[in-house]
């Protein structure tokens, strides 16, 4: 009888890169607190959900036993009309994260000579970046954000080497909040080697109100090495359906499409995204209501004496330093689940009005104690 090997006897080992990957920590749900309604403000979800037409699509879905269109052609056509870009310049993915993985699979990894490509991005930025880059076989080059939470574009430009293949620009930056300006971003692009792919990650683009903010689609039209990432998860309220996409010129798109995952977007997701675009005026109304709430929260924090970065997404950032975990635990005890990032700070999604008001009450009580760093 053959004995089952114990884990220590196993001959199965992951790639070395897997063992070095940081662990992705998803936003946790709130705990139940007696006498309080609990709220999840930890995942930057849209608390208003999708528009009614999308709910009709979901209720009437009947073809889930069939594979979807491998390339989501209806979605590409609809997006092309919506954004005024060629449908062939769009490659769908399972959320903007899935679209990013397709880009990295196409352009960054370990070369045949064993050399690892480099991917430059700001830090702290989207928590999945180092995981995606590592899985692709490339090397992360993290450039610290400025004190105000914004990208240090000159430092990022100075970090470019012959091994640099991709630069990721997250705007607005998740989790700190500031958006990149149009002028500074175009100057940065012009300073880059033409063979470096520049990805403008605009997952929160619809929430931006800064007058000088960059629009990635404008720059993709002008520069062949610029790609844009967008998603239906945030503004459209379709986070659970995983519908995202990248946009790039044909000489780039051809390689992304070759690396794309077939059937990445479900048929239901495709139909829901199309219905949401067809009712975009309602999406805009919902987004504006969240922006109004964001502005109320920001004004409330400033009145309380909090110094926070410019908030251009559907979240705010508290740079709490060593008090990060303490503050998150305090909020949890009051029925709010926030997203704590090590000893850097806490990201708080804009949620229901009552949840946002309770968050401000917690901040008011916390500022009475000299514990912020």
mmCIF file of C-alpha atoms in Angstrom:
data_model
loop_
_atom_site.group_PDB
_atom_site.id
_atom_site.type_symbol
_atom_site.label_atom_id
_atom_site.label_comp_id
_atom_site.label_asym_id
_atom_site.label_seq_id
_atom_site.Cartn_x
_atom_site.Cartn_y
_atom_site.Cartn_z
ATOM 1 C CA UNK A 1 0.000 0.000 0.000
ATOM 2 C CA UNK A 2 1.425 3.375 -1.000
ATOM 3 C CA UNK A 3 1.640 5.868 1.839
ATOM 4 C CA UNK A 4 0.259 9.351 1.288
ATOM 5 C CA UNK A 5 3.153 11.824 1.501
ATOM 6 C CA UNK A 6 3.012 14.498 4.172
ATOM 7 C CA UNK A 7 3.264 18.160 3.119
ATOM 8 C CA UNK A 8 6.948 18.205 4.077
ATOM 9 C CA UNK A 9 7.593 15.240 1.735
ATOM 10 C CA UNK A 10 5.857 16.870 -1.216
ATOM 11 C CA UNK A 11 7.854 17.269 -4.412
ATOM 12 C CA UNK A 12 5.419 19.885 -5.755
ATOM 13 C CA UNK A 13 6.802 23.394 -5.500
ATOM 14 C CA UNK A 14 5.533 26.694 -6.873
ATOM 15 C CA UNK A 15 7.589 28.994 -9.023
ATOM 16 C CA UNK A 16 9.993 30.986 -6.829
ATOM 17 C CA UNK A 17 8.148 34.177 -7.774
ATOM 18 C CA UNK A 18 4.953 32.847 -6.187
ATOM 19 C CA UNK A 19 6.626 32.429 -2.817
ATOM 20 C CA UNK A 20 7.746 36.058 -2.900
ATOM 21 C CA UNK A 21 4.351 37.528 -3.715
ATOM 22 C CA UNK A 22 2.601 39.747 -1.179
ATOM 23 C CA UNK A 23 -0.851 38.559 -0.209
ATOM 24 C CA UNK A 24 -3.828 40.465 -1.533
ATOM 25 C CA UNK A 25 -6.090 41.497 1.335
ATOM 26 C CA UNK A 26 -9.661 42.139 0.243
ATOM 27 C CA UNK A 27 -11.882 44.539 2.109
ATOM 28 C CA UNK A 28 -13.485 42.758 5.027
ATOM 29 C CA UNK A 29 -17.190 42.869 5.815
ATOM 30 C CA UNK A 30 -18.239 44.668 8.999
ATOM 31 C CA UNK A 31 -18.918 42.830 12.217
ATOM 32 C CA UNK A 32 -22.328 42.906 13.842
ATOM 33 C CA UNK A 33 -22.545 45.471 16.621
ATOM 34 C CA UNK A 34 -25.625 45.328 18.871
ATOM 35 C CA UNK A 35 -27.847 48.350 18.346
ATOM 36 C CA UNK A 36 -26.051 49.535 15.193
ATOM 37 C CA UNK A 37 -26.532 48.950 11.492
ATOM 38 C CA UNK A 38 -23.187 47.852 10.078
ATOM 39 C CA UNK A 39 -21.667 49.119 6.837
ATOM 40 C CA UNK A 40 -18.860 47.984 4.565
ATOM 41 C CA UNK A 41 -16.636 50.913 3.555
ATOM 42 C CA UNK A 42 -13.590 48.805 2.757
ATOM 43 C CA UNK A 43 -13.849 47.845 -0.926
ATOM 44 C CA UNK A 44 -14.700 51.034 -2.871
ATOM 45 C CA UNK A 45 -17.963 49.496 -3.989
ATOM 46 C CA UNK A 46 -20.837 51.582 -5.297
ATOM 47 C CA UNK A 47 -23.451 51.435 -2.507
ATOM 48 C CA UNK A 48 -26.205 52.485 -4.927
ATOM 49 C CA UNK A 49 -25.787 49.482 -7.204
ATOM 50 C CA UNK A 50 -26.538 49.395 -10.941
ATOM 51 C CA UNK A 51 -29.286 51.307 -12.718
ATOM 52 C CA UNK A 52 -32.759 49.684 -13.081
ATOM 53 C CA UNK A 53 -32.198 48.634 -16.706
ATOM 54 C CA UNK A 54 -29.242 46.528 -15.606
ATOM 55 C CA UNK A 55 -31.350 44.827 -12.969
ATOM 56 C CA UNK A 56 -33.844 43.942 -15.718
ATOM 57 C CA UNK A 57 -31.020 42.328 -17.708
ATOM 58 C CA UNK A 58 -29.976 40.276 -14.720
ATOM 59 C CA UNK A 59 -33.510 39.129 -13.955
ATOM 60 C CA UNK A 60 -34.109 38.063 -17.550
ATOM 61 C CA UNK A 61 -30.788 36.331 -18.216
ATOM 62 C CA UNK A 62 -31.473 32.967 -19.859
ATOM 63 C CA UNK A 63 -28.318 31.844 -21.651
ATOM 64 C CA UNK A 64 -25.967 31.091 -18.775
ATOM 65 C CA UNK A 65 -25.613 27.504 -20.029
ATOM 66 C CA UNK A 66 -23.929 28.861 -23.186
ATOM 67 C CA UNK A 67 -20.407 30.207 -23.531
ATOM 68 C CA UNK A 68 -20.297 33.946 -24.150
ATOM 69 C CA UNK A 69 -18.749 35.548 -27.206
ATOM 70 C CA UNK A 70 -15.024 34.946 -26.702
ATOM 71 C CA UNK A 71 -14.112 38.524 -27.550
ATOM 72 C CA UNK A 72 -17.232 40.318 -26.255
ATOM 73 C CA UNK A 73 -17.772 41.900 -29.669
ATOM 74 C CA UNK A 74 -21.103 43.545 -28.745
ATOM 75 C CA UNK A 75 -19.445 45.196 -25.776
ATOM 76 C CA UNK A 76 -16.546 46.431 -27.908
ATOM 77 C CA UNK A 77 -18.905 47.939 -30.476
ATOM 78 C CA UNK A 78 -20.983 49.633 -27.775
ATOM 79 C CA UNK A 79 -17.877 50.959 -26.030
ATOM 80 C CA UNK A 80 -16.473 52.189 -29.317
ATOM 81 C CA UNK A 81 -19.605 54.252 -29.927
ATOM 82 C CA UNK A 82 -19.743 55.403 -26.298
ATOM 83 C CA UNK A 83 -16.107 56.585 -26.223
ATOM 84 C CA UNK A 84 -15.777 57.497 -29.903
ATOM 85 C CA UNK A 85 -12.902 55.085 -30.467
ATOM 86 C CA UNK A 86 -12.535 52.162 -32.909
ATOM 87 C CA UNK A 87 -14.074 49.011 -31.459
ATOM 88 C CA UNK A 88 -10.965 47.127 -32.578
ATOM 89 C CA UNK A 89 -8.851 49.220 -30.179
ATOM 90 C CA UNK A 90 -10.682 47.701 -27.188
ATOM 91 C CA UNK A 91 -9.782 44.437 -25.457
ATOM 92 C CA UNK A 92 -12.215 43.342 -22.703
ATOM 93 C CA UNK A 93 -11.032 41.718 -19.496
ATOM 94 C CA UNK A 94 -12.386 40.420 -16.206
ATOM 95 C CA UNK A 95 -12.497 43.845 -14.594
ATOM 96 C CA UNK A 96 -9.662 46.329 -15.055
ATOM 97 C CA UNK A 97 -7.496 43.921 -13.058
ATOM 98 C CA UNK A 98 -8.041 41.157 -15.599
ATOM 99 C CA UNK A 99 -7.318 43.627 -18.389
ATOM 100 C CA UNK A 100 -4.085 44.618 -16.626
ATOM 101 C CA UNK A 101 -2.968 41.001 -16.352
ATOM 102 C CA UNK A 102 -3.445 40.655 -20.102
ATOM 103 C CA UNK A 103 -1.221 43.682 -20.694
ATOM 104 C CA UNK A 104 1.519 42.380 -18.432
ATOM 105 C CA UNK A 105 1.334 38.936 -20.026
ATOM 106 C CA UNK A 106 1.947 40.577 -23.377
ATOM 107 C CA UNK A 107 4.716 43.024 -22.481
ATOM 108 C CA UNK A 108 6.502 42.197 -19.205
ATOM 109 C CA UNK A 109 8.015 39.020 -17.830
ATOM 110 C CA UNK A 110 11.193 36.969 -17.927
ATOM 111 C CA UNK A 111 13.002 37.053 -21.256
ATOM 112 C CA UNK A 112 14.545 34.072 -23.015
ATOM 113 C CA UNK A 113 17.952 35.134 -21.672
ATOM 114 C CA UNK A 114 16.662 34.989 -18.104
ATOM 115 C CA UNK A 115 16.542 38.754 -17.583
ATOM 116 C CA UNK A 116 13.442 40.051 -15.813
ATOM 117 C CA UNK A 117 11.655 43.047 -17.291
ATOM 118 C CA UNK A 118 10.877 45.954 -14.992
ATOM 119 C CA UNK A 119 7.492 47.528 -14.305
ATOM 120 C CA UNK A 120 7.474 50.950 -12.651
ATOM 121 C CA UNK A 121 4.587 52.224 -10.561
ATOM 122 C CA UNK A 122 3.936 54.569 -7.652
ATOM 123 C CA UNK A 123 3.716 53.223 -4.129
ATOM 124 C CA UNK A 124 1.551 53.116 -2.234
ATOM 125 C CA UNK A 125 -0.840 52.452 -5.109
ATOM 126 C CA UNK A 126 -3.214 49.671 -6.121
ATOM 127 C CA UNK A 127 -2.424 46.712 -3.897
ATOM 128 C CA UNK A 128 -2.676 44.182 -6.729
ATOM 129 C CA UNK A 129 0.112 45.762 -8.793
ATOM 130 C CA UNK A 130 3.031 43.923 -7.140
ATOM 131 C CA UNK A 131 1.107 40.646 -7.290
ATOM 132 C CA UNK A 132 0.283 41.007 -10.981
ATOM 133 C CA UNK A 133 3.822 42.071 -11.862
ATOM 134 C CA UNK A 134 5.365 39.218 -9.880
ATOM 135 C CA UNK A 135 3.095 36.602 -11.430
ATOM 136 C CA UNK A 136 4.002 37.884 -14.873
ATOM 137 C CA UNK A 137 7.644 37.176 -14.056
ATOM 138 C CA UNK A 138 8.670 40.836 -14.080
ATOM 139 C CA UNK A 139 10.322 42.959 -11.392
ATOM 140 C CA UNK A 140 8.486 45.723 -9.551
ATOM 141 C CA UNK A 141 10.104 49.134 -9.283
ATOM 142 C CA UNK A 142 8.127 51.067 -6.690
ATOM 143 C CA UNK A 143 8.494 54.855 -6.538
ATOM 144 C CA UNK A 144 7.185 56.421 -3.298
ATOM 145 C CA UNK A 145 4.271 58.808 -3.667
ATOM 146 C CA UNK A 146 4.777 62.379 -2.518
ATOM 147 C CA UNK A 147 3.684 63.524 0.923
ATOM 148 C CA UNK A 148 0.366 64.631 -0.569
ATOM 149 C CA UNK A 149 -0.310 61.136 -1.952
ATOM 150 C CA UNK A 150 0.362 62.074 -5.584
ATOM 151 C CA UNK A 151 2.641 60.396 -8.129
ATOM 152 C CA UNK A 152 6.231 61.645 -8.232
ATOM 153 C CA UNK A 153 6.470 61.617 -12.027
ATOM 154 C CA UNK A 154 10.030 63.022 -12.232
ATOM 155 C CA UNK A 155 11.255 60.259 -9.921
ATOM 156 C CA UNK A 156 9.397 57.667 -11.958
ATOM 157 C CA UNK A 157 10.973 58.974 -15.161
ATOM 158 C CA UNK A 158 14.418 58.875 -13.551
ATOM 159 C CA UNK A 159 13.892 55.204 -12.635
ATOM 160 C CA UNK A 160 13.505 54.065 -16.248
ATOM 161 C CA UNK A 161 16.247 51.731 -17.449
ATOM 162 C CA UNK A 162 16.850 49.568 -20.506
ATOM 163 C CA UNK A 163 14.899 46.834 -18.678
ATOM 164 C CA UNK A 164 11.778 48.960 -18.194
ATOM 165 C CA UNK A 165 8.906 47.639 -20.269
ATOM 166 C CA UNK A 166 5.761 49.012 -18.582
ATOM 167 C CA UNK A 167 4.868 52.037 -16.426
ATOM 168 C CA UNK A 168 1.594 52.020 -14.484
ATOM 169 C CA UNK A 169 -0.077 55.341 -13.676
ATOM 170 C CA UNK A 170 -3.044 55.018 -11.319
ATOM 171 C CA UNK A 171 -5.310 58.065 -11.518
ATOM 172 C CA UNK A 172 -6.970 58.810 -9.203
ATOM 173 C CA UNK A 173 -4.444 56.925 -7.154
ATOM 174 C CA UNK A 174 -5.891 54.087 -5.107
ATOM 175 C CA UNK A 175 -5.728 54.314 -2.105
ATOM 176 C CA UNK A 176 -4.417 57.873 -1.598
ATOM 177 C CA UNK A 177 -6.828 59.745 -3.892
ATOM 178 C CA UNK A 178 -5.094 62.431 -6.018
ATOM 179 C CA UNK A 179 -5.541 62.436 -9.784
ATOM 180 C CA UNK A 180 -2.798 63.149 -12.282
ATOM 181 C CA UNK A 181 -2.873 66.421 -14.184
ATOM 182 C CA UNK A 182 -3.133 66.451 -17.974
ATOM 183 C CA UNK A 183 -0.063 68.630 -18.574
ATOM 184 C CA UNK A 184 2.269 66.793 -16.203
ATOM 185 C CA UNK A 185 1.177 63.415 -17.557
ATOM 186 C CA UNK A 186 1.760 64.382 -21.175
ATOM 187 C CA UNK A 187 5.189 65.780 -20.294
ATOM 188 C CA UNK A 188 5.972 62.466 -18.610
ATOM 189 C CA UNK A 189 4.852 60.479 -21.666
ATOM 190 C CA UNK A 190 7.014 62.596 -23.951
ATOM 191 C CA UNK A 191 10.033 61.905 -21.759
ATOM 192 C CA UNK A 192 9.568 58.129 -21.999
ATOM 193 C CA UNK A 193 11.264 55.823 -24.528
ATOM 194 C CA UNK A 194 8.751 55.014 -27.247
ATOM 195 C CA UNK A 195 9.055 51.271 -26.597
ATOM 196 C CA UNK A 196 7.888 51.576 -22.974
ATOM 197 C CA UNK A 197 4.184 50.855 -22.550
ATOM 198 C CA UNK A 198 2.463 53.476 -20.401
ATOM 199 C CA UNK A 199 -0.754 52.248 -18.786
ATOM 200 C CA UNK A 200 -3.132 54.894 -17.458
ATOM 201 C CA UNK A 201 -5.326 53.081 -14.946
ATOM 202 C CA UNK A 202 -8.599 55.021 -14.705
ATOM 203 C CA UNK A 203 -10.796 52.702 -12.649
ATOM 204 C CA UNK A 204 -12.288 55.736 -10.851
ATOM 205 C CA UNK A 205 -12.304 58.159 -13.786
ATOM 206 C CA UNK A 206 -16.014 59.003 -13.524
ATOM 207 C CA UNK A 207 -15.589 60.403 -10.008
ATOM 208 C CA UNK A 208 -12.862 62.895 -10.920
ATOM 209 C CA UNK A 209 -13.799 66.572 -10.703
ATOM 210 C CA UNK A 210 -10.362 68.228 -10.847
ATOM 211 C CA UNK A 211 -10.414 70.682 -13.737
ATOM 212 C CA UNK A 212 -6.873 69.865 -14.859
ATOM 213 C CA UNK A 213 -7.152 66.059 -14.565
ATOM 214 C CA UNK A 214 -5.780 63.820 -17.278
ATOM 215 C CA UNK A 215 -8.090 61.919 -19.596
ATOM 216 C CA UNK A 216 -6.384 58.750 -20.725
ATOM 217 C CA UNK A 217 -8.437 58.400 -23.900
ATOM 218 C CA UNK A 218 -7.145 61.765 -25.149
ATOM 219 C CA UNK A 219 -3.560 60.606 -24.682
ATOM 220 C CA UNK A 220 -4.076 57.158 -26.211
ATOM 221 C CA UNK A 221 -5.195 58.932 -29.382
ATOM 222 C CA UNK A 222 -1.925 60.898 -29.486
ATOM 223 C CA UNK A 223 0.686 58.349 -28.368
ATOM 224 C CA UNK A 224 1.074 54.820 -29.721
ATOM 225 C CA UNK A 225 2.623 53.502 -26.496
ATOM 226 C CA UNK A 226 -0.210 54.697 -24.212
ATOM 227 C CA UNK A 227 -2.879 52.298 -22.984
ATOM 228 C CA UNK A 228 -5.969 53.024 -20.901
ATOM 229 C CA UNK A 229 -7.596 50.777 -18.297
ATOM 230 C CA UNK A 230 -11.228 51.288 -17.304
ATOM 231 C CA UNK A 231 -13.925 49.270 -15.584
ATOM 232 C CA UNK A 232 -17.645 48.946 -14.967
ATOM 233 C CA UNK A 233 -17.042 47.933 -11.343
ATOM 234 C CA UNK A 234 -17.101 51.353 -9.689
ATOM 235 C CA UNK A 235 -19.261 54.031 -11.284
ATOM 236 C CA UNK A 236 -21.599 51.538 -12.965
ATOM 237 C CA UNK A 237 -21.973 49.374 -9.841
ATOM 238 C CA UNK A 238 -21.088 46.091 -11.573
ATOM 239 C CA UNK A 239 -18.188 44.996 -9.341
ATOM 240 C CA UNK A 240 -19.551 41.468 -8.977
ATOM 241 C CA UNK A 241 -19.817 40.917 -12.738
ATOM 242 C CA UNK A 242 -16.137 41.664 -13.543
ATOM 243 C CA UNK A 243 -16.303 43.765 -16.704
ATOM 244 C CA UNK A 244 -13.286 45.860 -17.633
ATOM 245 C CA UNK A 245 -11.277 46.715 -20.708
ATOM 246 C CA UNK A 246 -8.129 48.260 -22.116
ATOM 247 C CA UNK A 247 -7.827 50.699 -25.002
ATOM 248 C CA UNK A 248 -4.749 51.048 -27.196
ATOM 249 C CA UNK A 249 -3.732 51.676 -30.775
ATOM 250 C CA UNK A 250 -3.673 48.680 -33.171
ATOM 251 C CA UNK A 251 0.081 48.072 -33.015
ATOM 252 C CA UNK A 252 -0.305 47.490 -29.269
ATOM 253 C CA UNK A 253 -3.773 45.963 -29.173
ATOM 254 C CA UNK A 254 -2.745 43.081 -31.416
ATOM 255 C CA UNK A 255 -0.399 41.761 -28.733
ATOM 256 C CA UNK A 256 -2.837 42.281 -25.868
ATOM 257 C CA UNK A 257 -5.509 40.429 -27.784
ATOM 258 C CA UNK A 258 -3.110 37.542 -28.333
ATOM 259 C CA UNK A 259 -2.552 37.339 -24.563
ATOM 260 C CA UNK A 260 -6.206 37.878 -23.632
ATOM 261 C CA UNK A 261 -8.218 35.261 -21.777
ATOM 262 C CA UNK A 262 -11.058 33.900 -23.940
ATOM 263 C CA UNK A 263 -14.526 34.279 -22.407
ATOM 264 C CA UNK A 264 -13.125 36.673 -19.787
ATOM 265 C CA UNK A 265 -16.392 38.623 -19.710
ATOM 266 C CA UNK A 266 -19.585 36.643 -19.187
ATOM 267 C CA UNK A 267 -22.583 37.102 -21.442
ATOM 268 C CA UNK A 268 -24.539 38.522 -18.507
ATOM 269 C CA UNK A 269 -21.742 40.953 -17.744
ATOM 270 C CA UNK A 270 -21.562 42.063 -21.364
ATOM 271 C CA UNK A 271 -25.323 42.680 -21.567
ATOM 272 C CA UNK A 272 -25.334 44.476 -18.204
ATOM 273 C CA UNK A 273 -22.495 46.780 -19.237
ATOM 274 C CA UNK A 274 -24.236 47.639 -22.504
ATOM 275 C CA UNK A 275 -27.500 48.392 -20.679
ATOM 276 C CA UNK A 276 -25.630 50.626 -18.252
ATOM 277 C CA UNK A 277 -24.069 52.630 -21.097
ATOM 278 C CA UNK A 278 -27.472 52.963 -22.753
ATOM 279 C CA UNK A 279 -28.751 54.550 -19.525
ATOM 280 C CA UNK A 280 -25.643 56.549 -18.757
ATOM 281 C CA UNK A 281 -27.538 59.663 -17.654
ATOM 282 C CA UNK A 282 -28.789 57.657 -14.670
ATOM 283 C CA UNK A 283 -25.259 56.437 -13.963
ATOM 284 C CA UNK A 284 -24.082 60.056 -13.966
ATOM 285 C CA UNK A 285 -26.789 61.010 -11.466
ATOM 286 C CA UNK A 286 -25.718 58.239 -9.100
ATOM 287 C CA UNK A 287 -22.060 59.094 -9.452
ATOM 288 C CA UNK A 288 -22.760 62.756 -8.750
ATOM 289 C CA UNK A 289 -24.652 61.854 -5.582
ATOM 290 C CA UNK A 290 -21.571 59.940 -4.401
ATOM 291 C CA UNK A 291 -19.295 62.832 -5.363
ATOM 292 C CA UNK A 292 -21.542 65.154 -3.344
ATOM 293 C CA UNK A 293 -21.220 62.797 -0.379
ATOM 294 C CA UNK A 294 -17.453 62.642 -0.879
ATOM 295 C CA UNK A 295 -17.299 66.418 -0.812
ATOM 296 C CA UNK A 296 -19.379 66.490 2.368
ATOM 297 C CA UNK A 297 -17.049 63.993 4.037
ATOM 298 C CA UNK A 298 -13.938 65.896 2.916
ATOM 299 C CA UNK A 299 -15.356 69.188 4.177
ATOM 300 C CA UNK A 300 -16.268 67.531 7.473
ATOM 301 C CA UNK A 301 -12.770 66.128 7.898
ATOM 302 C CA UNK A 302 -11.186 69.500 7.185
ATOM 303 C CA UNK A 303 -13.480 71.171 9.707
ATOM 304 C CA UNK A 304 -12.246 68.633 12.251
ATOM 305 C CA UNK A 305 -8.620 69.493 11.494
ATOM 306 C CA UNK A 306 -7.714 66.444 9.450
ATOM 307 C CA UNK A 307 -5.085 66.955 6.748
ATOM 308 C CA UNK A 308 -5.921 64.520 3.944
ATOM 309 C CA UNK A 309 -4.873 64.196 0.290
ATOM 310 C CA UNK A 310 -7.065 65.498 -2.522
ATOM 311 C CA UNK A 311 -9.888 62.954 -2.889
ATOM 312 C CA UNK A 312 -10.834 62.346 -6.535
ATOM 313 C CA UNK A 313 -12.125 58.766 -6.290
ATOM 314 C CA UNK A 314 -15.069 57.343 -4.373
ATOM 315 C CA UNK A 315 -12.974 57.174 -1.203
ATOM 316 C CA UNK A 316 -10.876 59.252 1.190
ATOM 317 C CA UNK A 317 -7.450 58.503 2.641
ATOM 318 C CA UNK A 318 -6.394 59.072 6.237
ATOM 319 C CA UNK A 319 -2.565 59.017 6.541
ATOM 320 C CA UNK A 320 -2.578 57.642 10.076
ATOM 321 C CA UNK A 321 0.871 56.058 10.143
ATOM 322 C CA UNK A 322 1.395 53.910 13.231
ATOM 323 C CA UNK A 323 -2.185 54.570 14.368
ATOM 324 C CA UNK A 324 -3.670 52.895 11.296
ATOM 325 C CA UNK A 325 -4.680 49.603 12.871
ATOM 326 C CA UNK A 326 -5.959 51.281 16.026
ATOM 327 C CA UNK A 327 -8.266 53.550 14.061
ATOM 328 C CA UNK A 328 -9.565 50.693 11.903
ATOM 329 C CA UNK A 329 -10.336 48.678 15.032
ATOM 330 C CA UNK A 330 -12.171 51.643 16.542
ATOM 331 C CA UNK A 331 -14.309 51.969 13.417
ATOM 332 C CA UNK A 332 -15.001 48.235 13.431
ATOM 333 C CA UNK A 333 -16.263 48.521 16.989
ATOM 334 C CA UNK A 334 -18.724 51.109 15.696
ATOM 335 C CA UNK A 335 -20.013 48.925 12.879
ATOM 336 C CA UNK A 336 -17.842 50.285 10.054
ATOM 337 C CA UNK A 337 -15.401 48.146 8.098
ATOM 338 C CA UNK A 338 -12.580 50.279 6.668
ATOM 339 C CA UNK A 339 -9.494 49.261 4.676
ATOM 340 C CA UNK A 340 -6.289 49.555 6.693
ATOM 341 C CA UNK A 341 -2.958 49.443 4.831
ATOM 342 C CA UNK A 342 -0.199 48.331 7.183
ATOM 343 C CA UNK A 343 1.126 51.346 9.041
ATOM 344 C CA UNK A 344 0.469 53.758 6.182
ATOM 345 C CA UNK A 345 -3.145 54.741 6.533
ATOM 346 C CA UNK A 346 -6.817 53.926 6.180
ATOM 347 C CA UNK A 347 -8.895 54.121 3.012
ATOM 348 C CA UNK A 348 -12.578 54.798 3.564
ATOM 349 C CA UNK A 349 -15.068 54.223 0.750
ATOM 350 C CA UNK A 350 -17.928 56.667 0.325
ATOM 351 C CA UNK A 351 -20.983 54.691 1.296
ATOM 352 C CA UNK A 352 -24.500 55.281 2.540
ATOM 353 C CA UNK A 353 -25.203 58.706 4.058
ATOM 354 C CA UNK A 354 -25.663 57.312 7.558
ATOM 355 C CA UNK A 355 -22.389 55.378 7.271
ATOM 356 C CA UNK A 356 -20.499 58.467 6.142
ATOM 357 C CA UNK A 357 -21.944 60.485 9.005
ATOM 358 C CA UNK A 358 -20.914 57.839 11.529
ATOM 359 C CA UNK A 359 -17.407 57.849 10.065
ATOM 360 C CA UNK A 360 -17.198 61.605 10.634
ATOM 361 C CA UNK A 361 -18.394 61.131 14.219
ATOM 362 C CA UNK A 362 -15.605 58.609 14.791
ATOM 363 C CA UNK A 363 -13.075 61.050 13.334
ATOM 364 C CA UNK A 364 -14.394 63.791 15.597
ATOM 365 C CA UNK A 365 -13.896 61.688 18.722
ATOM 366 C CA UNK A 366 -10.511 60.445 17.574
ATOM 367 C CA UNK A 367 -9.094 63.918 16.933
ATOM 368 C CA UNK A 368 -9.637 64.770 20.573
ATOM 369 C CA UNK A 369 -6.804 62.413 21.438
ATOM 370 C CA UNK A 370 -3.203 63.283 20.388
ATOM 371 C CA UNK A 371 -2.534 59.994 18.611
ATOM 372 C CA UNK A 372 -2.210 60.921 14.959
ATOM 373 C CA UNK A 373 1.249 60.725 13.396
#
